[in-house]
Tab-separated table of C-alpha atoms and ligand atoms in Angstrom:
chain	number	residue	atom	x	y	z
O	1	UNK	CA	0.000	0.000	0.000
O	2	UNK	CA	1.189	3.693	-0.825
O	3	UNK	CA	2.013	6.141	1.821
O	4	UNK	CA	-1.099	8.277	1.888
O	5	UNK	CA	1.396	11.269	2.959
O	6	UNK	CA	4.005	10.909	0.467
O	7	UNK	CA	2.688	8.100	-2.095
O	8	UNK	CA	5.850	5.968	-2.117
O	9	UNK	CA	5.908	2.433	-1.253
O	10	UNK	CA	9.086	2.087	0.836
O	11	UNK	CA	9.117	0.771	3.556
O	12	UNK	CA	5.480	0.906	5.056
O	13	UNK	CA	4.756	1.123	8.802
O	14	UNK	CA	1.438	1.226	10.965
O	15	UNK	CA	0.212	4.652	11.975
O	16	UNK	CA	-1.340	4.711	15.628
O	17	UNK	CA	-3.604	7.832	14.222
O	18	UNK	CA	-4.614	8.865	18.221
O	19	UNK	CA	-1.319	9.345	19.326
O	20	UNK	CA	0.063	6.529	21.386
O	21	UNK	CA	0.820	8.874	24.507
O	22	UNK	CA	-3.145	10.072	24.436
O	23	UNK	CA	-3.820	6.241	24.682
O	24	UNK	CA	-1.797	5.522	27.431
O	25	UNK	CA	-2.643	9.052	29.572
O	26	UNK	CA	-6.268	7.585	29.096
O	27	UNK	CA	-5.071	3.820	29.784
O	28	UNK	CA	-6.554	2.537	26.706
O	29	UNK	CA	-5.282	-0.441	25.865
O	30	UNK	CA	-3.091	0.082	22.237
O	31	UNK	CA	-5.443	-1.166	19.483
O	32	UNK	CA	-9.086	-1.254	21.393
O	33	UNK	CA	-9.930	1.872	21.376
O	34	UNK	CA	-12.916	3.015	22.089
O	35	UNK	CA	-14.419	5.649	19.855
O	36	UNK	CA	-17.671	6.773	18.670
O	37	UNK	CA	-19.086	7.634	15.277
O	38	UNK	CA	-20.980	10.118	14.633
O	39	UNK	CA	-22.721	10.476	11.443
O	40	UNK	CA	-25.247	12.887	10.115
O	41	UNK	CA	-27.161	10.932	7.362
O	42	UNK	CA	-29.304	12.763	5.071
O	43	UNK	CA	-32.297	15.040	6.840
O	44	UNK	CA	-32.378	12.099	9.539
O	45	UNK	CA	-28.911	13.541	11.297
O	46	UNK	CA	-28.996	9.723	12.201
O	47	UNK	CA	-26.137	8.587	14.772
O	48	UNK	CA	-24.654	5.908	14.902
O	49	UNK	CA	-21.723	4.940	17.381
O	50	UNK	CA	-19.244	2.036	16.566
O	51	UNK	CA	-17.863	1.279	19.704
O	52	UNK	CA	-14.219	-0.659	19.973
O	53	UNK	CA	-12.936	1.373	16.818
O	54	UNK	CA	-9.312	0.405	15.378
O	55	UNK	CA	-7.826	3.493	15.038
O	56	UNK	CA	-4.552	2.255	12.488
O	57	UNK	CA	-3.961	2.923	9.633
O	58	UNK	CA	-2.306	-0.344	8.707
O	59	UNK	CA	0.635	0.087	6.476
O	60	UNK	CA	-0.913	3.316	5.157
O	61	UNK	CA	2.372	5.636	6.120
O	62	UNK	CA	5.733	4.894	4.821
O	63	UNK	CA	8.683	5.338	7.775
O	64	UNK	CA	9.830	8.922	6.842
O	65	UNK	CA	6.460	10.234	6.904
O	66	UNK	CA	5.136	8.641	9.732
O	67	UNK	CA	8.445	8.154	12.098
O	68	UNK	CA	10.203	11.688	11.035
O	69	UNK	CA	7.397	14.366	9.795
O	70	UNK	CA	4.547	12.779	12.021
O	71	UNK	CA	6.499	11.666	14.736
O	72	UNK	CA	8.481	15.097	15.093
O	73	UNK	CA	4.727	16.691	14.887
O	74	UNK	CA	3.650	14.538	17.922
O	75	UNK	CA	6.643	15.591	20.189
O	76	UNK	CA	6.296	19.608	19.629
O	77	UNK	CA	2.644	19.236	19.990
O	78	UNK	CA	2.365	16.782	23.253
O	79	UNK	CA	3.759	19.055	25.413
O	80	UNK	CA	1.060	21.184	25.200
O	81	UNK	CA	-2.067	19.046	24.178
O	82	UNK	CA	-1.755	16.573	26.688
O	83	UNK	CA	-2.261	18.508	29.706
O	84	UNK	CA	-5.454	20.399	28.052
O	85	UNK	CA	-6.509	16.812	26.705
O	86	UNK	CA	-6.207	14.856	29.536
O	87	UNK	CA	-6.670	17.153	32.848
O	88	UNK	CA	-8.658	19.647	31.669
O	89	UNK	CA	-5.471	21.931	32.902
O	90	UNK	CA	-6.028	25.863	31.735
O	91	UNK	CA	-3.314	26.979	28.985
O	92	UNK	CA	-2.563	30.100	27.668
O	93	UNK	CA	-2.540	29.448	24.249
O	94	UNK	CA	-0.255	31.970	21.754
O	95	UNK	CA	-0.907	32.304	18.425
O	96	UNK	CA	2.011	29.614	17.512
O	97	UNK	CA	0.788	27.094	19.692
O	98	UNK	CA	-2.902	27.367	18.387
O	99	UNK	CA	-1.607	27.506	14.596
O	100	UNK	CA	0.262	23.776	15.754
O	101	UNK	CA	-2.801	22.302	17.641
O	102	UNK	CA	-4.803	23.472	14.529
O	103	UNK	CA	-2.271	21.799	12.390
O	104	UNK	CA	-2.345	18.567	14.321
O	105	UNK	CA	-6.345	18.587	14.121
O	106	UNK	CA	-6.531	18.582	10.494
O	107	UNK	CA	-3.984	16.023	10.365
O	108	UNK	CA	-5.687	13.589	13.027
O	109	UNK	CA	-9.132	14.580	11.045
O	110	UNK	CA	-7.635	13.698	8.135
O	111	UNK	CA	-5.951	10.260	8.943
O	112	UNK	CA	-9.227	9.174	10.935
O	113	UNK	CA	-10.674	9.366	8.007
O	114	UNK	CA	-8.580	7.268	6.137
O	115	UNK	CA	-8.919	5.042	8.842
O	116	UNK	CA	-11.713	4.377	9.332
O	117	UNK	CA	-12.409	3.854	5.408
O	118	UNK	CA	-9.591	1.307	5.372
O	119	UNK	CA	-10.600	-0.659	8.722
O	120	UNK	CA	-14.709	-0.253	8.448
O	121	UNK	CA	-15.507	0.391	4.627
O	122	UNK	CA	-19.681	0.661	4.678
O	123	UNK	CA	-20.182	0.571	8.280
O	124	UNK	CA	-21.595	4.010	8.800
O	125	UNK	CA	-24.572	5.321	6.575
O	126	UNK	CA	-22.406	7.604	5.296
O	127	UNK	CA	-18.653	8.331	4.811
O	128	UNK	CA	-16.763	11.085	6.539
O	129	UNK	CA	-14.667	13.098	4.257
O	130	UNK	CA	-11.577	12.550	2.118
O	131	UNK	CA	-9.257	14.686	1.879
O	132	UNK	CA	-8.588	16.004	-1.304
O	133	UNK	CA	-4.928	15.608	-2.754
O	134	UNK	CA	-4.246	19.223	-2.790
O	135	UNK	CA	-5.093	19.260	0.986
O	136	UNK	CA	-2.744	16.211	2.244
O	137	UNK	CA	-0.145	17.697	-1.034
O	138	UNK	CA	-0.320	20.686	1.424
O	139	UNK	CA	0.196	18.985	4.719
O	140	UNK	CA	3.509	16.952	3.332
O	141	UNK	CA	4.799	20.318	2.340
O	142	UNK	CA	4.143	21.671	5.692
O	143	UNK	CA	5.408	18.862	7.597
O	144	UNK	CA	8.776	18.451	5.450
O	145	UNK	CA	9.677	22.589	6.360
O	146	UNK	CA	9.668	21.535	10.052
O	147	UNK	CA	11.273	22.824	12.135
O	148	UNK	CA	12.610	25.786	9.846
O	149	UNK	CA	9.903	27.423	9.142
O	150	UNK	CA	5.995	27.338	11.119
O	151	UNK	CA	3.336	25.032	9.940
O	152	UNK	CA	-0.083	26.513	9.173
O	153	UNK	CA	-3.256	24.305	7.901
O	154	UNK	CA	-4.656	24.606	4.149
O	155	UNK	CA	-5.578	27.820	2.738
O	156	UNK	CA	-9.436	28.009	3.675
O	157	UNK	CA	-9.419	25.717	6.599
O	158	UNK	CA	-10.636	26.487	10.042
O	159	UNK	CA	-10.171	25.334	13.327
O	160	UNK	CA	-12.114	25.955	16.429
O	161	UNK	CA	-11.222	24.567	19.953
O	162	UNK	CA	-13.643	23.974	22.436
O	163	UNK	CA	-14.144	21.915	25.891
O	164	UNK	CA	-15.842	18.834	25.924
O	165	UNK	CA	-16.557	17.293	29.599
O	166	UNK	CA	-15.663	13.584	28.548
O	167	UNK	CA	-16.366	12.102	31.946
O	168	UNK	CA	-18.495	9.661	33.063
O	169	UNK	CA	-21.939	10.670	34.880
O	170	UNK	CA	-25.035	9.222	35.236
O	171	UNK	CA	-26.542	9.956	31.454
O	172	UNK	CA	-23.100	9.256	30.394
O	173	UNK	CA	-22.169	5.820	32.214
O	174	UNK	CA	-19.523	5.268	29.636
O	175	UNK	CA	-17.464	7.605	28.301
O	176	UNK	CA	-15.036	7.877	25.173
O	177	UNK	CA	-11.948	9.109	25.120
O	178	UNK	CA	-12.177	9.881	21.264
O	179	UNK	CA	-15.459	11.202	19.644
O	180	UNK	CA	-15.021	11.374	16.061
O	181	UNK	CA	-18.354	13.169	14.047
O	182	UNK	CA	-17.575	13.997	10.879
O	183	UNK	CA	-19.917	16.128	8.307
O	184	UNK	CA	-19.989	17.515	4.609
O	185	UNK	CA	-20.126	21.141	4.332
O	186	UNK	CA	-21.181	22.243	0.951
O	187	UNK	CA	-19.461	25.355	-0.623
O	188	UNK	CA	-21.851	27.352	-2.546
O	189	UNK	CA	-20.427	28.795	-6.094
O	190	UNK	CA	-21.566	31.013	-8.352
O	191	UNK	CA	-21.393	28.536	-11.054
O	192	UNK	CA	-24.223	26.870	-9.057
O	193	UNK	CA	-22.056	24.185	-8.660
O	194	UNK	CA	-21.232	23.111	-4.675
O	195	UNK	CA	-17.880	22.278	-3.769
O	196	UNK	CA	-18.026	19.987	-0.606
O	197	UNK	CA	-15.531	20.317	2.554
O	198	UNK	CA	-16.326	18.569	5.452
O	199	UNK	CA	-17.175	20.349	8.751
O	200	UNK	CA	-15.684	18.021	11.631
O	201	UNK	CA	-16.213	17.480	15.100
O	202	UNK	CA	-12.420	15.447	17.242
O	203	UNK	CA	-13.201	15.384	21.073
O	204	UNK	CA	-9.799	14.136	22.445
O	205	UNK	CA	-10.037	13.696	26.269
O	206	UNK	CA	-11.359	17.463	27.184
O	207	UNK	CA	-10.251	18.853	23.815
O	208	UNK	CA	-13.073	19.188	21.378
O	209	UNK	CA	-11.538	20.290	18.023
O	210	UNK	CA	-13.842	21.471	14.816
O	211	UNK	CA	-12.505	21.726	11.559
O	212	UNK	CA	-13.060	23.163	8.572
O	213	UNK	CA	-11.219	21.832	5.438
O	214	UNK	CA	-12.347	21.822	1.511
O	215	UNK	CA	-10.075	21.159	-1.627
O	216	UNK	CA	-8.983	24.758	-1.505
O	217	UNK	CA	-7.980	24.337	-5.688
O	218	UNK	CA	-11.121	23.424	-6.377
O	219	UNK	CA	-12.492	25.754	-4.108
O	220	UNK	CA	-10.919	28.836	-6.065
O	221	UNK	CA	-11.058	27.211	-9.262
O	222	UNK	CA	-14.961	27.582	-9.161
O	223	UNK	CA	-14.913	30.506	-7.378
O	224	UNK	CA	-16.552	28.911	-3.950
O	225	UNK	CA	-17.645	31.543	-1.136
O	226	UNK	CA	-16.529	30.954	2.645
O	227	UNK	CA	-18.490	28.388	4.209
O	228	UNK	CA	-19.466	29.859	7.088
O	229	UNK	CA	-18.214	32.673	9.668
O	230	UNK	CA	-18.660	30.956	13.034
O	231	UNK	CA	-20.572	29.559	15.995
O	232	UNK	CA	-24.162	31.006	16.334
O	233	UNK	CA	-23.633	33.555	19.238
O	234	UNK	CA	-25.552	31.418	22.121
O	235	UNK	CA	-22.374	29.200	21.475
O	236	UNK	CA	-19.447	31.499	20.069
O	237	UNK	CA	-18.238	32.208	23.812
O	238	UNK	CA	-17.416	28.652	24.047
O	239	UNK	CA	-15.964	27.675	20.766
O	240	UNK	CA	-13.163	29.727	20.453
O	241	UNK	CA	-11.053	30.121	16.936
O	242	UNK	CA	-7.788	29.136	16.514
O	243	UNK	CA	-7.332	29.382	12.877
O	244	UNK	CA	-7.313	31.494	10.642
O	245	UNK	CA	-5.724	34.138	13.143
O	246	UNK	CA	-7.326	37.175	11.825
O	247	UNK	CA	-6.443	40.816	12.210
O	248	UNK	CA	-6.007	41.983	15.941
O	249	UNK	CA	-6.361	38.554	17.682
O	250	UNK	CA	-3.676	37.272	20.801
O	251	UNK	CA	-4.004	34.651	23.263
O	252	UNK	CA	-6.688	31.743	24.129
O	253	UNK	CA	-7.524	31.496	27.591
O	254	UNK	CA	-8.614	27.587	27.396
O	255	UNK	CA	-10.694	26.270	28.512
O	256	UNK	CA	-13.700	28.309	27.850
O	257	UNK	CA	-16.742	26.842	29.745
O	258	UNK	CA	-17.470	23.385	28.971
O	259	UNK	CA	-20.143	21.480	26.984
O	260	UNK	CA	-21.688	18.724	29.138
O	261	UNK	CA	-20.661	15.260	28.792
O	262	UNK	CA	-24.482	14.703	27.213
O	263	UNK	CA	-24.570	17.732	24.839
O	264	UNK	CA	-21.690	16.501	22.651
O	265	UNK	CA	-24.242	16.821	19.957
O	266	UNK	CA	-25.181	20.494	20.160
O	267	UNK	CA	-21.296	21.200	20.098
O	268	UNK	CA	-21.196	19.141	17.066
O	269	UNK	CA	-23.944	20.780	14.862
O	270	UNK	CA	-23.271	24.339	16.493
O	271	UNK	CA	-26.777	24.357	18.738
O	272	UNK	CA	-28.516	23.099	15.687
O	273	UNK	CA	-27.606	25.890	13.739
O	274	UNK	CA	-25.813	23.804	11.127
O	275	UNK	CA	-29.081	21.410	10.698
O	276	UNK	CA	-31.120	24.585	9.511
O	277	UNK	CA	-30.655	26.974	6.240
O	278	UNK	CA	-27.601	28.230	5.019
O	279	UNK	CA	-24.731	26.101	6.014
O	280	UNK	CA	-26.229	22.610	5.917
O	281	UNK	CA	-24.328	19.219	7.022
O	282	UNK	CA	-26.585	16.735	5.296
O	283	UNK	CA	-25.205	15.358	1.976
E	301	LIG	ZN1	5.376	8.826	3.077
């Protein structure tokens, strides 16, 4: 199998995609994770959880990629992920360190994906999204100018990071550690022609990243407009952006308050916002 970074066949290896050092800080046992699925199918934003996910990607990453531009990725970024992911400690985030995490969110996104098309092909109603090859062209890039020169996500992509309270309670007698609940958001062009990104929701531990990606070519190529400015304002307070860092922002004070262990769902589709009008989710 080609590396789905770099496309060569050398030497193939097996990419833990949730880092192994999340796994044990949760004490997962390596290869049963647990994980849900969340999947918004059609108008019936049906759900469905697959429990016990595999989260490699067998042979999918050849050594360079995976030991040197992933593994150097995982050791500037675990410093200061795993104390927000796994106590819930508060972090000043600067504008570097949200630029990484929102790096390391589009790459997780992005491998998940893969994943989970490789390990459960047809088990969910539908697929999350692909990345396009202009998008994972653009993370190789990225990842081979470490550490000379800062990493940034796509062109068009966006990354929120919220707080997700991913303990147990009493509606929530078993909790994940990963909640994966990917969606399609459709790119309006004036064409009339959509071009589809996907709109995803990556609870690690506390961490609740939401991304934004779309095949930014194709995007400009047809002449797509933004997908959609932010969080609805009974939200926005909670879901704070950490890319694009637009004119005149600083520092994240994280976490902001938390969404309940039983309202992953209204973080996911932004308080329903996202189920209604203008940005839609549905395919
Ligand atoms: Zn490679």
């Amino acid at each position: 199998m080609a590396c789905v970074l770099c496309a060569s066949s050398d030497n193939p290896t097996d990419e833990d995609v949730i880092p192994k050092w999340l796994l044990r800080a949760f004490d997962v046992q390596e290869g049963s994770t647990t994980i849900s699925v969340a999947e918004e199918s059609g108008d019936k934003h049906e759900i469905k959880r697959l429990k016990h996910f595999q989260l490699t990607l067998d042979g999918g990453l050849c050594k360079k990629c995976n030991n040197e531009l992933l593994g150097g990725l995982e050791q500037v970024v675990q410093p200061i992920l795993e104390p927000m992911a796994v106590r819930c400690e508060p972090t000043i985030l600067d504008l570097p360190s949200q630029r990484l995490l929102a790096v390391w969110a589009v790459k997780t996104v992005y491998l998940l994906e893969l994943a989970s098309r490789q390990r459960y092909p047809g088990a969910r109603p539908v697929e999350g999204y692909q990345p396009s090859n202009s998008e994972v062209g653009w993370l190789l890039a990225q990842l081979e100018q470490r550490p000379a020169k800062p990493i940034e996500p796509p062109p068009r992509s966006m990354v929120w990071l919220a707080c997700w309270d991913c303990r147990t309670s009493s509606t929530v007698p078993r909790a994940s550690m990963v909640h994966y609940a990917p969606s399609t958001a459709p790119l309006p062009t004036p064409g009339g022609r959509e071009v589809v990104g996907q709109f995803t929701t990556l609870a690690v531990g506390f961490t609740a990243f939401q991304v934004f990606t779309v095949g930014y070519v194709e995007a400009e190529v047809q002449r797509a407009t933004v997908w959609n400015p932010g969080p609805p304002d009974s939200i926005a307070h909670a879901i704070p952006l950490i890319w694009p860092h637009r004119l005149g922002v600083g520092d994240v004070a994280w976490p902001p308050p938390a969404f309940p262990n039983d309202s992953f769902d209204r973080l996911a589709n932004w308080d329903r916002r996202l189920r209604r009008g203008g940005a839609r989710t549905t395919n």
